[in-house]
Every structure is written in structure tokens, then in C-alpha cells.
Amino acid sequence: MLFQGKSLSAELLADGIVEFKFDAEGSVNKFDQATFEEYRAVIAAIKDCSDAKGVLVTSGKSAFIVGADITEFLSTFKQPEETLVEWVKSASDVFDAFEDLELPTIAAVNGFALGGGCEMALACDYRIGDTTAQIGLPEVKLGLMPGFGGTVRLPRIVGADNAVEWMSTGKQYKAPQAMAVGVLDAVVAPELLRESALKMLNDAIAGKLDWKAKRQPKLEALKLSPVEAVMTFNTCKGMIAAKAGKHYPAPMVMVNTIEAAAGQDRAGAMALENQGFAKLAKTDAATAQIGLFMADQVIKGKAKKAGKMATKAVNKAAVLGAGIMGGGIAYQSAYKGTPIVMKDIADSALDLGLTTAAGILTKQVERGRMNAKKMAGVLNNITPSLSYDSMKDADVVVEAVVENPKVKGIVLAEVEGVVAEDAIVTSNTSTISIDLLAQSVKRKDKFCGMHFFNPVHKMPLVEVIRGKETSDETVAAVVAYAAKMGKSPIVVNDCPGFYVNRVLFPYFAGFSHLVKEGADFTAVDKVMEKQFGWPMGPAYLLDVVGIDTADHCTGVMSAGFPTRMTKIENDPVSKLYAEERYGQKNGKGFYDYGKDKRGRPTKVPAQTAYELIGNAESKDFAADEIIARLMIPMVNEVVRCLEEGIVDTAAEADMGLIYGLGFPPFRGGPIRYLETVGIENFIAMADKYAHLGEIYQVTDGMREMAKSGKSYFFTDVKTA
Ligand SMILES: NC(=O)c1ccc[n+]([C@@H]2O[C@H](COP(=O)([O-])OP(=O)(O)OC[C@H]3O[C@@H](n4cnc5c(N)ncnc54)[C@H](O)[C@@H]3O)[C@@H](O)[C@H]2O)c1
């Protein structure tokens, strides 16, 4: 053994071949600080070994290397930019030192080779993959760019245009695609990977393959004429500007770096990469996107744990109600492989539910994402029914009938009487207290909320609402079922609006007040979409949610939080509701919805809406004020939910709004936004508006947090 560390080893095999193996103690190979230390030691050991003639890089795991250790990023990136340039240079230097070994090198790539894992392979002279290999540089998804030489080596191996496409999309490519562009030199069956890699390496050692010539372009300037360079980079920049936009700086910084580095040799190009990486590491977008990645891990980890803990497996489900939500839930369960009975009281509703599911599936077939056989299989997994008989053996029931506590109470009691003693019953109510509904069932420990979002097949979030008497086993089984359905479940405690709607309605209240004061709703939408980054501004979102639904929810919220979410007098939403302007569902709300001559959907600000709002004069508000007036109430309520233990952690609070409402990902969620603004600055901003009502008043807990200088991400703030 030339070297044996905790993650890496180097062993001299027969014929002077050194096997440089990645086999970390944990479940995956990744580049953390300790691994870098070992990497340096491996290089030194190979250099010291006079018998070494070639290096074979392998993985002892089912994946090659999954990338850098992202958990180290946020604390590391707190350092000043100049220090980060040095930090990333010390890492990229190691890859350079490996590349400069005076013997041929080959990577035998199995499974994932992502980020730093891909860069490890790129630093080798040859790369051979097996059919399980999936390769890519996903750094842009974290608001970054490759930092271990990826922006230097990839363009010099596959050409600037291919490299920019790989790095700006951050996609993973399967082995044949990677070979088509030249990232891989060969693809073989998994059982032949080692043997084939050794053969290729031996050919290089024997001089049958010219490894020095293969390496050389990676050490030089990019082979592009000035005219080609202008054309290539301008096209790339045009595409990136259109796709990424101003909120996501990473792809543009990356392409500018590759362009600036095009005429440089490796050392010059690498210095530019080091600088570009450090610059991006300091952006708020990178902090937000890395935070999201980690928050997603928290949610996935909890779902996995729930899966292990759940004593009740869900092999068959049932949904009551075949409406918008029931139909969507049936589709999603069936699509992900859990057969489901869909019950309604009306034949026509069952037909509609099935037609909706068939419509979603047909689109997938048309797009080539599914074949007709799989489509038929999914539809066969949905059993429409007008009676309870077919759901006797269901493990979980999701009630999704009309939002009426009486009807729900009756239906829940009926279904509980039909299913097995150990079956779990849930409700998809969006506003009714789970504890209130629990009064209708006998087995209260086996009852909870399972709140899906519309459209079910697109929205990733499911709020699993724990009632006072819900058991941990029930929560675990429902979380596991939601995860099996391909959703991201977050467990929240019962309260009016649960988590997502509870924090959305104060935001809508901020909007209503602003409009009442004379703000033009289209101007507010524009600021919240273009500047803040929401997929829809509040007026448009209200139209999509349904003005009737929103008006109803406002009532529920004001009953639940009478001092804070007081019903607004002359609320524009109520005025539209009174005139039956229900939003997109009946073609009229704040906007009028229709179709143009070509049949494309149209959305125009409705004159009637302006008249109903009835402001004598309109008033202009600065973008900052619009953002503050809407976002302060939302963030304040998120903090209250954390303090009251409605939601467990800041990570889940952020992900809940990202997955449930489409909160702009580059802002990382409401708590990340609060900490990016700075808690103290946020309080100063909120205090300016405190006279407008309780929704603008920050909690004592937030003031304490600001004083202590702590972060919501590392503190348990529960006070209730
Ligand atoms: N639509 C949304 O955006 C949304 C989002 C989240 C949650 N929810 C909640 O989901 C539930 C359903 O909402 P929806 O929008 O799908 O409503 P919907 O009106 O589209 O569908 C309700 C369905 O329930 C059926 N139904 C009524 N009584 C029934 C009974 N006794 N047994 C079986 N079926 C019965 C109706 O025939 C209808 O098909 C509500 O509680 C709602 O608050 C809705």
C-alpha cells in the first residue's frame, strides 16, 4: 500500500499500475477538507514510487464521487473574497498537481461523477464509464460555478459550446451522452469497467495510446479562432441572459470567465476560475441556493426516517371526492405506484376526475416521457367508485370533499366505519382545524391532515398536519406515503391556515391595505414578480387561488387570529367576491381572462376591478415600499410559526414556502430572506410600519434573536 487514509488509498498493483481508490467511510465519496489532505498525500506517494507507470482512479462505492462536501460551504464562504480565492486555489492546485503526474492516468467512472467528481475525472488523461455512469457539473444549481478546474478543462476537452451547455444547465448526462461529446472516451458494461480501464491504461503505458498528446490541450489556450470565439460566446451569453435572468448571476459569471480564460494557458485560466468561483460564493443567490439544498436534505432525511419508523405500510389508498384535488391526488398516487380508490357522490365527478388524470398522462405520452402501456397501468391503478365498498382494505384514506366542516364530519365518520381498525384517515382540508375534524372520528390517534397543493401533480409540498391526538406512527406513515407519492412532506402542528396559508394571508392583507391606499394592483404585481421574483404577483395569485376561496380563508384566519388578522373593511378581495368575480375559474377577478384570436390565453387588468376597488386617485409606491409592505407581514408570521412550534425548523419553514408557494429560490425562503436583509435591518424596516397593525409588529423573540446575533438556522426558537 502506498497510502491508506480514511477516504483514499493508493496501491501498487502488478505492471506498475497504481490504483488510486476513493472509498470514504460514509455512504458516498465526496471532497471535504480531510479528503483534500489525503489527496495531496496520495499524489506525493505516487511521485515517490519509482515503480509507478500509470494511475487507475476507481471508486469502492456504487457511485464514483458525488462532488464537494456542500455542508462545509456556507461557513467557509463567510470568509472574505480574497481568502476564498486562496482557499479554492489550494484545492484546484491539487487537481493540477494530479494532472501533472508524469505518467498516464485514467478514471474508471461508475454511477454519479458530479461536480468535483466530474472534475476529478476531467483531470485524468482518459475517462472510461460504465453504463451506470451519470456525469455533470451541477454547481450553477447552487449559484456557483465549478471550482476544481471544470471551467478550464471541460471546454478544452469538449469545446466551449458543449462545455457552456453542460455547466450552465447543470444537467447530469448518462454515459452515452457523455461519450458523444467526448467527456468519456469509452463506455462499457459494469462488469467490464475495471478490465477495460486497465487495458486502456496499459496501452498508454506501452505507448500505443499517446497520453501526452491527449493531455496537452488541457494545458494550453482554447483552440478557437477570434471569430469563432466571438460567435460562440455571444450565442451562449444571449441564451443565458434569456434563461437565467438577473437574479441568477452564476451562469453569466461562468461564461464570462471561460471567455476571458480562452486565450490563457492552464495557470492563467485557473486563476480566473478561482476568482470567478470566489465572487459567486459571496453572492446572496449562492447562499440562498446552498441553503435550499441543505434544507431539502433535512426534509428528505426526515421523510426517510419516517419511512423506517412507520409501522403501517401503505399499499392501497382511497380518496373521497373526485374534484380538482381528489382527482389530482388519485392521479399522483396511481402514477407513483400506490393503487387508489376514488370515491365521489356524483358519476359526472368521477368521469371528470378520470378525464383529468388521463389528460395529464396523455401530455406525458405526447412529450415522450411515458409510453401508452405505462399510461394504461396508471389509469388501471385508479378505481372509481360511488360506494365505500371498494375501499374496505385501504391503508390510508384522504378526504377531499367540499370545504364544509359538517359535510367533512359526516364523511369522515362514515369512512372510519368502513375501513380496517388500523387504517389511517386524513383530510385535505385547507382551512378547517384538524382537531375540530378529529371530533368526528373515534380513532383520533389515526387521524391527521394531509394538505396537498393545487395542481397536485406539479406542487411538491404536502403539509402533514398533526392534531393534538395524532400518534407518531400515524404521522410517520403519512409522511412516508407522501414521500412515496414523490412529494416533499413537512410536518406541522394544527392551527388556522396550518403553516403555508397562515403566512400567505398576512401577505395578502398587506396587499389589500396597499391597494386600498391607492396602489395599482398591476404595479404591485409587477414589482413582486420582476423585482422580488415571485412567479405571480399577489393580485394574479389571488385570481388563481380563487377570489371566493381567498375570501372564505380570510374569514377563517380572522376568526383564528382576531387581533392580528382582523377582517379588512372594504377589502378589495371581498368587493370582487361580492360581484362574483371569482378569479381565473370564472374568467374574471383582478384581471379578465380570455383567449386571443389564436386561442392563446390572455390576461388583462379588469376595468371593473378598478371600479369596484373604487379609489378616487391612484398613488405611486416605490418598489421598496411595496416589497416591505407585503413581505414584512409574511416573514413576521413565519417567525411566529417557528416560535409557536407550528413548523419545526427554519429549513422546513423555508422549504414549505419554496415548495408550496413558489417563493423565489434565489432568495432561499422567508427565513433566508430575513437573514440576508439582516435581522436588525428587518426590524428597523418593520418598526417603520408598526403603526399599520399587528401584522407589521415583530415578535420579542425576533428582537432577542437580533440582539444575540444568532441565526434561525442554528437555533431552536420554539417558545410555546
Ligand atoms: N382547490 C384547491 O386549490 C385546494 C387546495 C388545497 C386543498 N383544497 C381542499 O380540498 C378539498 C376539495 O377541494 P376541491 O377544490 O377539490 O373541491 P371540488 O369542489 O373540486 O371537489 C369536491 C368533490 O367532492 C365531492 N363530494 C362532495 N360530497 C361528497 C361526499 N359526501 N362523498 C364523496 N364526494 C363528495 C364533489 O362531488 C366534488 O367532486 C377541500 O377541502 C379544499 O379546501 C383545495
PDB file of C-alpha atoms in Angstrom, residues 365-613:
ATOM      1  CA  VAL A 365     -47.042  10.372 -23.614  1.00  0.00           C
ATOM      2  CA  GLU A 366     -47.045  13.145 -26.236  1.00  0.00           C
ATOM      3  CA  ARG A 367     -43.812  14.516 -24.804  1.00  0.00           C
ATOM      4  CA  GLY A 368     -42.237  11.089 -24.978  1.00  0.00           C
ATOM      5  CA  ARG A 369     -41.874  10.826 -21.214  1.00  0.00           C
ATOM      6  CA  MET A 370     -44.161   7.836 -20.929  1.00  0.00           C
ATOM      7  CA  ASN A 371     -45.411   5.053 -23.135  1.00  0.00           C
ATOM      8  CA  ALA A 372     -49.032   4.049 -23.670  1.00  0.00           C
ATOM      9  CA  LYS A 373     -48.559   0.867 -21.606  1.00  0.00           C
ATOM     10  CA  LYS A 374     -47.419   2.782 -18.536  1.00  0.00           C
ATOM     11  CA  MET A 375     -50.305   5.238 -19.054  1.00  0.00           C
ATOM     12  CA  ALA A 376     -52.793   2.369 -19.083  1.00  0.00           C
ATOM     13  CA  GLY A 377     -51.142   0.958 -15.954  1.00  0.00           C
ATOM     14  CA  VAL A 378     -51.536   4.257 -14.105  1.00  0.00           C
ATOM     15  CA  LEU A 379     -55.192   4.571 -15.077  1.00  0.00           C
ATOM     16  CA  ASN A 380     -55.781   0.957 -14.018  1.00  0.00           C
ATOM     17  CA  ASN A 381     -54.422   1.878 -10.602  1.00  0.00           C
ATOM     18  CA  ILE A 382     -57.371   4.256 -10.094  1.00  0.00           C
ATOM     19  CA  THR A 383     -60.649   2.576  -9.181  1.00  0.00           C
ATOM     20  CA  PRO A 384     -63.587   4.966  -9.492  1.00  0.00           C
ATOM     21  CA  SER A 385     -66.450   4.210  -7.136  1.00  0.00           C
ATOM     22  CA  LEU A 386     -69.747   5.571  -5.913  1.00  0.00           C
ATOM     23  CA  SER A 387     -69.741   3.383  -2.808  1.00  0.00           C
ATOM     24  CA  TYR A 388     -67.463   2.757   0.142  1.00  0.00           C
ATOM     25  CA  ASP A 389     -67.332  -0.986  -0.543  1.00  0.00           C
ATOM     26  CA  SER A 390     -64.188  -0.978  -2.638  1.00  0.00           C
ATOM     27  CA  MET A 391     -62.152   0.874  -0.027  1.00  0.00           C
ATOM     28  CA  LYS A 392     -62.563  -1.532   2.886  1.00  0.00           C
ATOM     29  CA  ASP A 393     -58.950  -2.637   2.615  1.00  0.00           C
ATOM     30  CA  ALA A 394     -57.428   0.821   2.107  1.00  0.00           C
ATOM     31  CA  ASP A 395     -54.457   1.588   4.372  1.00  0.00           C
ATOM     32  CA  VAL A 396     -54.843   5.353   4.064  1.00  0.00           C
ATOM     33  CA  VAL A 397     -57.853   7.473   3.162  1.00  0.00           C
ATOM     34  CA  VAL A 398     -57.535  11.087   2.023  1.00  0.00           C
ATOM     35  CA  GLU A 399     -60.746  13.040   2.394  1.00  0.00           C
ATOM     36  CA  ALA A 400     -61.012  15.759  -0.286  1.00  0.00           C
ATOM     37  CA  VAL A 401     -64.707  16.617  -0.410  1.00  0.00           C
ATOM     38  CA  VAL A 402     -66.115  20.143  -0.314  1.00  0.00           C
ATOM     39  CA  GLU A 403     -64.676  22.554   2.280  1.00  0.00           C
ATOM     40  CA  ASN A 404     -67.585  22.312   4.693  1.00  0.00           C
ATOM     41  CA  PRO A 405     -66.997  21.129   8.280  1.00  0.00           C
ATOM     42  CA  LYS A 406     -70.405  19.459   8.513  1.00  0.00           C
ATOM     43  CA  VAL A 407     -70.070  17.507   5.261  1.00  0.00           C
ATOM     44  CA  LYS A 408     -66.484  16.565   6.147  1.00  0.00           C
ATOM     45  CA  GLY A 409     -67.562  15.456   9.627  1.00  0.00           C
ATOM     46  CA  ILE A 410     -70.209  13.119   8.202  1.00  0.00           C
ATOM     47  CA  VAL A 411     -67.931  11.718   5.504  1.00  0.00           C
ATOM     48  CA  LEU A 412     -65.033  11.132   7.928  1.00  0.00           C
ATOM     49  CA  ALA A 413     -67.253   9.264  10.384  1.00  0.00           C
ATOM     50  CA  GLU A 414     -68.712   7.155   7.548  1.00  0.00           C
ATOM     51  CA  VAL A 415     -65.374   6.159   6.122  1.00  0.00           C
ATOM     52  CA  GLU A 416     -63.902   5.358   9.526  1.00  0.00           C
ATOM     53  CA  GLY A 417     -66.712   2.880   9.988  1.00  0.00           C
ATOM     54  CA  VAL A 418     -65.835   1.140   6.723  1.00  0.00           C
ATOM     55  CA  VAL A 419     -62.042   0.791   6.796  1.00  0.00           C
ATOM     56  CA  ALA A 420     -59.953  -1.520   8.990  1.00  0.00           C
ATOM     57  CA  GLU A 421     -59.194  -0.638  12.628  1.00  0.00           C
ATOM     58  CA  ASP A 422     -55.579   0.177  11.815  1.00  0.00           C
ATOM     59  CA  ALA A 423     -56.303   2.254   8.693  1.00  0.00           C
ATOM     60  CA  ILE A 424     -55.310   5.911   8.730  1.00  0.00           C
ATOM     61  CA  VAL A 425     -57.817   8.615   7.833  1.00  0.00           C
ATOM     62  CA  THR A 426     -56.616  12.050   6.712  1.00  0.00           C
ATOM     63  CA  SER A 427     -58.203  15.267   5.496  1.00  0.00           C
ATOM     64  CA  ASN A 428     -57.021  17.538   2.712  1.00  0.00           C
ATOM     65  CA  THR A 429     -58.861  20.494   4.226  1.00  0.00           C
ATOM     66  CA  SER A 430     -57.160  23.809   3.570  1.00  0.00           C
ATOM     67  CA  THR A 431     -58.667  25.727   6.480  1.00  0.00           C
ATOM     68  CA  ILE A 432     -60.645  23.622   8.926  1.00  0.00           C
ATOM     69  CA  SER A 433     -58.874  22.789  12.182  1.00  0.00           C
ATOM     70  CA  ILE A 434     -57.680  19.191  12.294  1.00  0.00           C
ATOM     71  CA  ASP A 435     -58.592  18.993  15.977  1.00  0.00           C
ATOM     72  CA  LEU A 436     -62.120  20.132  15.125  1.00  0.00           C
ATOM     73  CA  LEU A 437     -62.452  17.493  12.407  1.00  0.00           C
ATOM     74  CA  ALA A 438     -60.968  14.900  14.776  1.00  0.00           C
ATOM     75  CA  GLN A 439     -64.115  15.246  16.873  1.00  0.00           C
ATOM     76  CA  SER A 440     -65.975  13.349  14.133  1.00  0.00           C
ATOM     77  CA  VAL A 441     -63.748  10.271  14.278  1.00  0.00           C
ATOM     78  CA  LYS A 442     -63.325   7.676  17.006  1.00  0.00           C
ATOM     79  CA  ARG A 443     -59.723   6.672  16.361  1.00  0.00           C
ATOM     80  CA  LYS A 444     -58.250  10.142  16.833  1.00  0.00           C
ATOM     81  CA  ASP A 445     -54.697   8.790  17.008  1.00  0.00           C
ATOM     82  CA  LYS A 446     -55.103   7.533  13.436  1.00  0.00           C
ATOM     83  CA  PHE A 447     -56.298  10.861  12.053  1.00  0.00           C
ATOM     84  CA  CYS A 448     -54.329  13.847  10.721  1.00  0.00           C
ATOM     85  CA  GLY A 449     -54.269  16.433   7.957  1.00  0.00           C
ATOM     86  CA  MET A 450     -52.686  15.759   4.575  1.00  0.00           C
ATOM     87  CA  HIS A 451     -52.729  19.079   2.794  1.00  0.00           C
ATOM     88  CA  PHE A 452     -51.832  18.930  -0.899  1.00  0.00           C
ATOM     89  CA  PHE A 453     -51.414  21.987  -3.114  1.00  0.00           C
ATOM     90  CA  ASN A 454     -53.058  22.726  -6.424  1.00  0.00           C
ATOM     91  CA  PRO A 455     -52.201  21.436  -9.049  1.00  0.00           C
ATOM     92  CA  VAL A 456     -51.295  18.288  -7.133  1.00  0.00           C
ATOM     93  CA  HIS A 457     -49.111  16.750  -9.845  1.00  0.00           C
ATOM     94  CA  LYS A 458     -46.966  19.884 -10.048  1.00  0.00           C
ATOM     95  CA  MET A 459     -46.719  21.245  -6.492  1.00  0.00           C
ATOM     96  CA  PRO A 460     -44.086  19.376  -4.470  1.00  0.00           C
ATOM     97  CA  LEU A 461     -45.318  20.212  -0.970  1.00  0.00           C
ATOM     98  CA  VAL A 462     -47.593  18.207   1.307  1.00  0.00           C
ATOM     99  CA  GLU A 463     -48.268  19.588   4.771  1.00  0.00           C
ATOM    100  CA  VAL A 464     -48.844  16.719   7.169  1.00  0.00           C
ATOM    101  CA  ILE A 465     -50.853  18.251   9.992  1.00  0.00           C
ATOM    102  CA  ARG A 466     -50.526  16.690  13.393  1.00  0.00           C
ATOM    103  CA  GLY A 467     -53.620  17.042  15.576  1.00  0.00           C
ATOM    104  CA  LYS A 468     -53.394  17.015  19.376  1.00  0.00           C
ATOM    105  CA  GLU A 469     -54.147  13.301  19.496  1.00  0.00           C
ATOM    106  CA  THR A 470     -52.447  12.132  16.294  1.00  0.00           C
ATOM    107  CA  SER A 471     -49.914   9.405  17.061  1.00  0.00           C
ATOM    108  CA  ASP A 472     -46.286   9.495  15.922  1.00  0.00           C
ATOM    109  CA  GLU A 473     -46.863   6.255  13.994  1.00  0.00           C
ATOM    110  CA  THR A 474     -49.686   7.884  12.027  1.00  0.00           C
ATOM    111  CA  VAL A 475     -47.546  10.916  11.207  1.00  0.00           C
ATOM    112  CA  ALA A 476     -44.674   8.646  10.154  1.00  0.00           C
ATOM    113  CA  ALA A 477     -46.890   6.522   7.884  1.00  0.00           C
ATOM    114  CA  VAL A 478     -48.460   9.585   6.225  1.00  0.00           C
ATOM    115  CA  VAL A 479     -45.064  11.246   5.718  1.00  0.00           C
ATOM    116  CA  ALA A 480     -43.791   8.030   4.161  1.00  0.00           C
ATOM    117  CA  TYR A 481     -46.867   7.799   1.883  1.00  0.00           C
ATOM    118  CA  ALA A 482     -46.396  11.438   0.778  1.00  0.00           C
ATOM    119  CA  ALA A 483     -42.737  10.729   0.004  1.00  0.00           C
ATOM    120  CA  LYS A 484     -43.758   7.576  -1.902  1.00  0.00           C
ATOM    121  CA  MET A 485     -46.057   9.823  -3.932  1.00  0.00           C
ATOM    122  CA  GLY A 486     -42.952  11.808  -4.913  1.00  0.00           C
ATOM    123  CA  LYS A 487     -43.848  14.760  -2.695  1.00  0.00           C
ATOM    124  CA  SER A 488     -41.862  16.681  -0.093  1.00  0.00           C
ATOM    125  CA  PRO A 489     -43.739  16.350   3.190  1.00  0.00           C
ATOM    126  CA  ILE A 490     -43.366  18.797   6.062  1.00  0.00           C
ATOM    127  CA  VAL A 491     -44.954  18.003   9.414  1.00  0.00           C
ATOM    128  CA  VAL A 492     -46.713  20.965  11.001  1.00  0.00           C
ATOM    129  CA  ASN A 493     -48.892  21.378  14.049  1.00  0.00           C
ATOM    130  CA  ASP A 494     -52.540  22.296  13.827  1.00  0.00           C
ATOM    131  CA  CYS A 495     -53.574  25.961  13.728  1.00  0.00           C
ATOM    132  CA  PRO A 496     -55.784  28.086  11.459  1.00  0.00           C
ATOM    133  CA  GLY A 497     -54.278  28.011   7.951  1.00  0.00           C
ATOM    134  CA  PHE A 498     -51.689  25.465   9.132  1.00  0.00           C
ATOM    135  CA  TYR A 499     -48.319  26.810   8.020  1.00  0.00           C
ATOM    136  CA  VAL A 500     -48.453  27.882   4.373  1.00  0.00           C
ATOM    137  CA  ASN A 501     -51.870  29.541   4.311  1.00  0.00           C
ATOM    138  CA  ARG A 502     -51.295  31.074   7.724  1.00  0.00           C
ATOM    139  CA  VAL A 503     -48.303  33.036   6.422  1.00  0.00           C
ATOM    140  CA  LEU A 504     -49.827  33.709   2.990  1.00  0.00           C
ATOM    141  CA  PHE A 505     -52.869  35.565   4.274  1.00  0.00           C
ATOM    142  CA  PRO A 506     -50.981  38.299   6.153  1.00  0.00           C
ATOM    143  CA  TYR A 507     -49.138  38.881   2.850  1.00  0.00           C
ATOM    144  CA  PHE A 508     -52.492  39.202   1.077  1.00  0.00           C
ATOM    145  CA  ALA A 509     -53.624  41.553   3.856  1.00  0.00           C
ATOM    146  CA  GLY A 510     -50.567  43.736   3.192  1.00  0.00           C
ATOM    147  CA  PHE A 511     -51.598  43.771  -0.472  1.00  0.00           C
ATOM    148  CA  SER A 512     -55.225  44.673   0.279  1.00  0.00           C
ATOM    149  CA  HIS A 513     -54.186  47.594   2.500  1.00  0.00           C
ATOM    150  CA  LEU A 514     -51.813  48.902  -0.132  1.00  0.00           C
ATOM    151  CA  VAL A 515     -54.465  48.723  -2.860  1.00  0.00           C
ATOM    152  CA  LYS A 516     -56.965  50.441  -0.590  1.00  0.00           C
ATOM    153  CA  GLU A 517     -54.452  53.246  -0.185  1.00  0.00           C
ATOM    154  CA  GLY A 518     -54.371  53.747  -3.924  1.00  0.00           C
ATOM    155  CA  ALA A 519     -51.710  51.359  -5.235  1.00  0.00           C
ATOM    156  CA  ASP A 520     -52.407  49.990  -8.695  1.00  0.00           C
ATOM    157  CA  PHE A 521     -52.641  46.202  -8.368  1.00  0.00           C
ATOM    158  CA  THR A 522     -50.828  45.710 -11.664  1.00  0.00           C
ATOM    159  CA  ALA A 523     -47.920  47.843 -10.385  1.00  0.00           C
ATOM    160  CA  VAL A 524     -47.785  45.732  -7.212  1.00  0.00           C
ATOM    161  CA  ASP A 525     -47.814  42.519  -9.250  1.00  0.00           C
ATOM    162  CA  LYS A 526     -45.033  43.834 -11.451  1.00  0.00           C
ATOM    163  CA  VAL A 527     -42.763  44.674  -8.514  1.00  0.00           C
ATOM    164  CA  MET A 528     -43.419  41.393  -6.719  1.00  0.00           C
ATOM    165  CA  GLU A 529     -42.796  39.395  -9.898  1.00  0.00           C
ATOM    166  CA  LYS A 530     -39.957  41.236 -11.590  1.00  0.00           C
ATOM    167  CA  GLN A 531     -38.109  42.630  -8.591  1.00  0.00           C
ATOM    168  CA  PHE A 532     -38.870  40.261  -5.771  1.00  0.00           C
ATOM    169  CA  GLY A 533     -39.092  37.240  -8.036  1.00  0.00           C
ATOM    170  CA  TRP A 534     -42.434  35.602  -7.178  1.00  0.00           C
ATOM    171  CA  PRO A 535     -43.827  33.532 -10.068  1.00  0.00           C
ATOM    172  CA  MET A 536     -47.086  35.525  -9.702  1.00  0.00           C
ATOM    173  CA  GLY A 537     -47.819  38.820  -8.043  1.00  0.00           C
ATOM    174  CA  PRO A 538     -50.466  38.887  -5.291  1.00  0.00           C
ATOM    175  CA  ALA A 539     -53.415  40.008  -7.466  1.00  0.00           C
ATOM    176  CA  TYR A 540     -52.705  37.320 -10.034  1.00  0.00           C
ATOM    177  CA  LEU A 541     -52.146  34.726  -7.302  1.00  0.00           C
ATOM    178  CA  LEU A 542     -55.480  35.654  -5.678  1.00  0.00           C
ATOM    179  CA  ASP A 543     -57.165  35.133  -9.046  1.00  0.00           C
ATOM    180  CA  VAL A 544     -55.510  31.733  -9.388  1.00  0.00           C
ATOM    181  CA  VAL A 545     -56.316  30.645  -5.812  1.00  0.00           C
ATOM    182  CA  GLY A 546     -59.893  31.839  -6.407  1.00  0.00           C
ATOM    183  CA  ILE A 547     -61.311  35.068  -5.002  1.00  0.00           C
ATOM    184  CA  ASP A 548     -64.133  33.050  -3.372  1.00  0.00           C
ATOM    185  CA  THR A 549     -61.654  30.686  -1.719  1.00  0.00           C
ATOM    186  CA  ALA A 550     -59.485  33.604  -0.614  1.00  0.00           C
ATOM    187  CA  ASP A 551     -62.454  35.461   0.827  1.00  0.00           C
ATOM    188  CA  HIS A 552     -63.519  32.342   2.709  1.00  0.00           C
ATOM    189  CA  CYS A 553     -59.991  31.778   4.047  1.00  0.00           C
ATOM    190  CA  THR A 554     -59.744  35.400   5.164  1.00  0.00           C
ATOM    191  CA  GLY A 555     -62.803  34.753   7.313  1.00  0.00           C
ATOM    192  CA  VAL A 556     -61.255  31.622   8.821  1.00  0.00           C
ATOM    193  CA  MET A 557     -57.972  33.405   9.536  1.00  0.00           C
ATOM    194  CA  SER A 558     -59.629  36.416  11.134  1.00  0.00           C
ATOM    195  CA  ALA A 559     -61.674  34.105  13.361  1.00  0.00           C
ATOM    196  CA  GLY A 560     -58.466  32.290  14.331  1.00  0.00           C
ATOM    197  CA  PHE A 561     -56.323  35.380  14.914  1.00  0.00           C
ATOM    198  CA  PRO A 562     -58.872  38.110  15.627  1.00  0.00           C
ATOM    199  CA  THR A 563     -56.480  40.848  16.683  1.00  0.00           C
ATOM    200  CA  ARG A 564     -53.800  40.273  14.073  1.00  0.00           C
ATOM    201  CA  MET A 565     -55.710  39.145  11.004  1.00  0.00           C
ATOM    202  CA  THR A 566     -58.730  41.357  11.510  1.00  0.00           C
ATOM    203  CA  LYS A 567     -61.164  41.391   8.607  1.00  0.00           C
ATOM    204  CA  ILE A 568     -60.284  44.401   6.486  1.00  0.00           C
ATOM    205  CA  GLU A 569     -63.068  46.876   5.953  1.00  0.00           C
ATOM    206  CA  ASN A 570     -63.817  47.335   2.245  1.00  0.00           C
ATOM    207  CA  ASP A 571     -61.259  44.687   1.364  1.00  0.00           C
ATOM    208  CA  PRO A 572     -60.807  44.734  -2.441  1.00  0.00           C
ATOM    209  CA  VAL A 573     -60.938  40.912  -2.355  1.00  0.00           C
ATOM    210  CA  SER A 574     -64.374  40.952  -0.673  1.00  0.00           C
ATOM    211  CA  LYS A 575     -65.591  43.558  -3.132  1.00  0.00           C
ATOM    212  CA  LEU A 576     -64.638  41.384  -6.077  1.00  0.00           C
ATOM    213  CA  TYR A 577     -66.209  38.377  -4.365  1.00  0.00           C
ATOM    214  CA  ALA A 578     -69.485  40.225  -3.797  1.00  0.00           C
ATOM    215  CA  GLU A 579     -69.668  40.851  -7.534  1.00  0.00           C
ATOM    216  CA  GLU A 580     -68.968  37.187  -8.302  1.00  0.00           C
ATOM    217  CA  ARG A 581     -65.550  37.908  -9.726  1.00  0.00           C
ATOM    218  CA  TYR A 582     -64.045  34.607  -8.579  1.00  0.00           C
ATOM    219  CA  GLY A 583     -60.776  34.905 -10.488  1.00  0.00           C
ATOM    220  CA  GLN A 584     -59.394  32.628 -13.139  1.00  0.00           C
ATOM    221  CA  LYS A 585     -62.055  29.967 -12.534  1.00  0.00           C
ATOM    222  CA  ASN A 586     -64.845  32.173 -13.947  1.00  0.00           C
ATOM    223  CA  GLY A 587     -62.644  34.324 -16.146  1.00  0.00           C
ATOM    224  CA  LYS A 588     -62.885  37.495 -14.066  1.00  0.00           C
ATOM    225  CA  GLY A 589     -61.108  38.736 -10.973  1.00  0.00           C
ATOM    226  CA  PHE A 590     -58.496  41.456 -10.705  1.00  0.00           C
ATOM    227  CA  TYR A 591     -57.803  40.528 -14.309  1.00  0.00           C
ATOM    228  CA  ASP A 592     -60.077  39.468 -17.137  1.00  0.00           C
ATOM    229  CA  TYR A 593     -59.128  36.124 -18.630  1.00  0.00           C
ATOM    230  CA  GLY A 594     -59.902  35.093 -22.153  1.00  0.00           C
ATOM    231  CA  LYS A 595     -58.369  33.852 -25.362  1.00  0.00           C
ATOM    232  CA  ASP A 596     -56.804  35.731 -28.251  1.00  0.00           C
ATOM    233  CA  LYS A 597     -57.503  35.133 -31.940  1.00  0.00           C
ATOM    234  CA  ARG A 598     -55.082  32.213 -31.994  1.00  0.00           C
ATOM    235  CA  GLY A 599     -56.680  30.656 -28.946  1.00  0.00           C
ATOM    236  CA  ARG A 600     -53.860  31.591 -26.570  1.00  0.00           C
ATOM    237  CA  PRO A 601     -54.866  32.568 -23.025  1.00  0.00           C
ATOM    238  CA  THR A 602     -54.998  36.286 -22.276  1.00  0.00           C
ATOM    239  CA  LYS A 603     -54.920  38.218 -19.005  1.00  0.00           C
ATOM    240  CA  VAL A 604     -55.732  41.935 -18.919  1.00  0.00           C
ATOM    241  CA  PRO A 605     -56.254  44.217 -15.905  1.00  0.00           C
ATOM    242  CA  ALA A 606     -60.024  44.465 -15.439  1.00  0.00           C
ATOM    243  CA  GLN A 607     -61.581  47.911 -15.618  1.00  0.00           C
ATOM    244  CA  THR A 608     -64.432  46.581 -13.474  1.00  0.00           C
ATOM    245  CA  ALA A 609     -61.929  45.617 -10.781  1.00  0.00           C
ATOM    246  CA  TYR A 610     -60.607  49.199 -10.658  1.00  0.00           C
ATOM    247  CA  GLU A 611     -64.161  50.495 -10.444  1.00  0.00           C
ATOM    248  CA  LEU A 612     -65.047  48.083  -7.648  1.00  0.00           C
ATOM    249  CA  ILE A 613     -61.922  48.946  -5.663  1.00  0.00           C
TER     250      ILE A 613
END
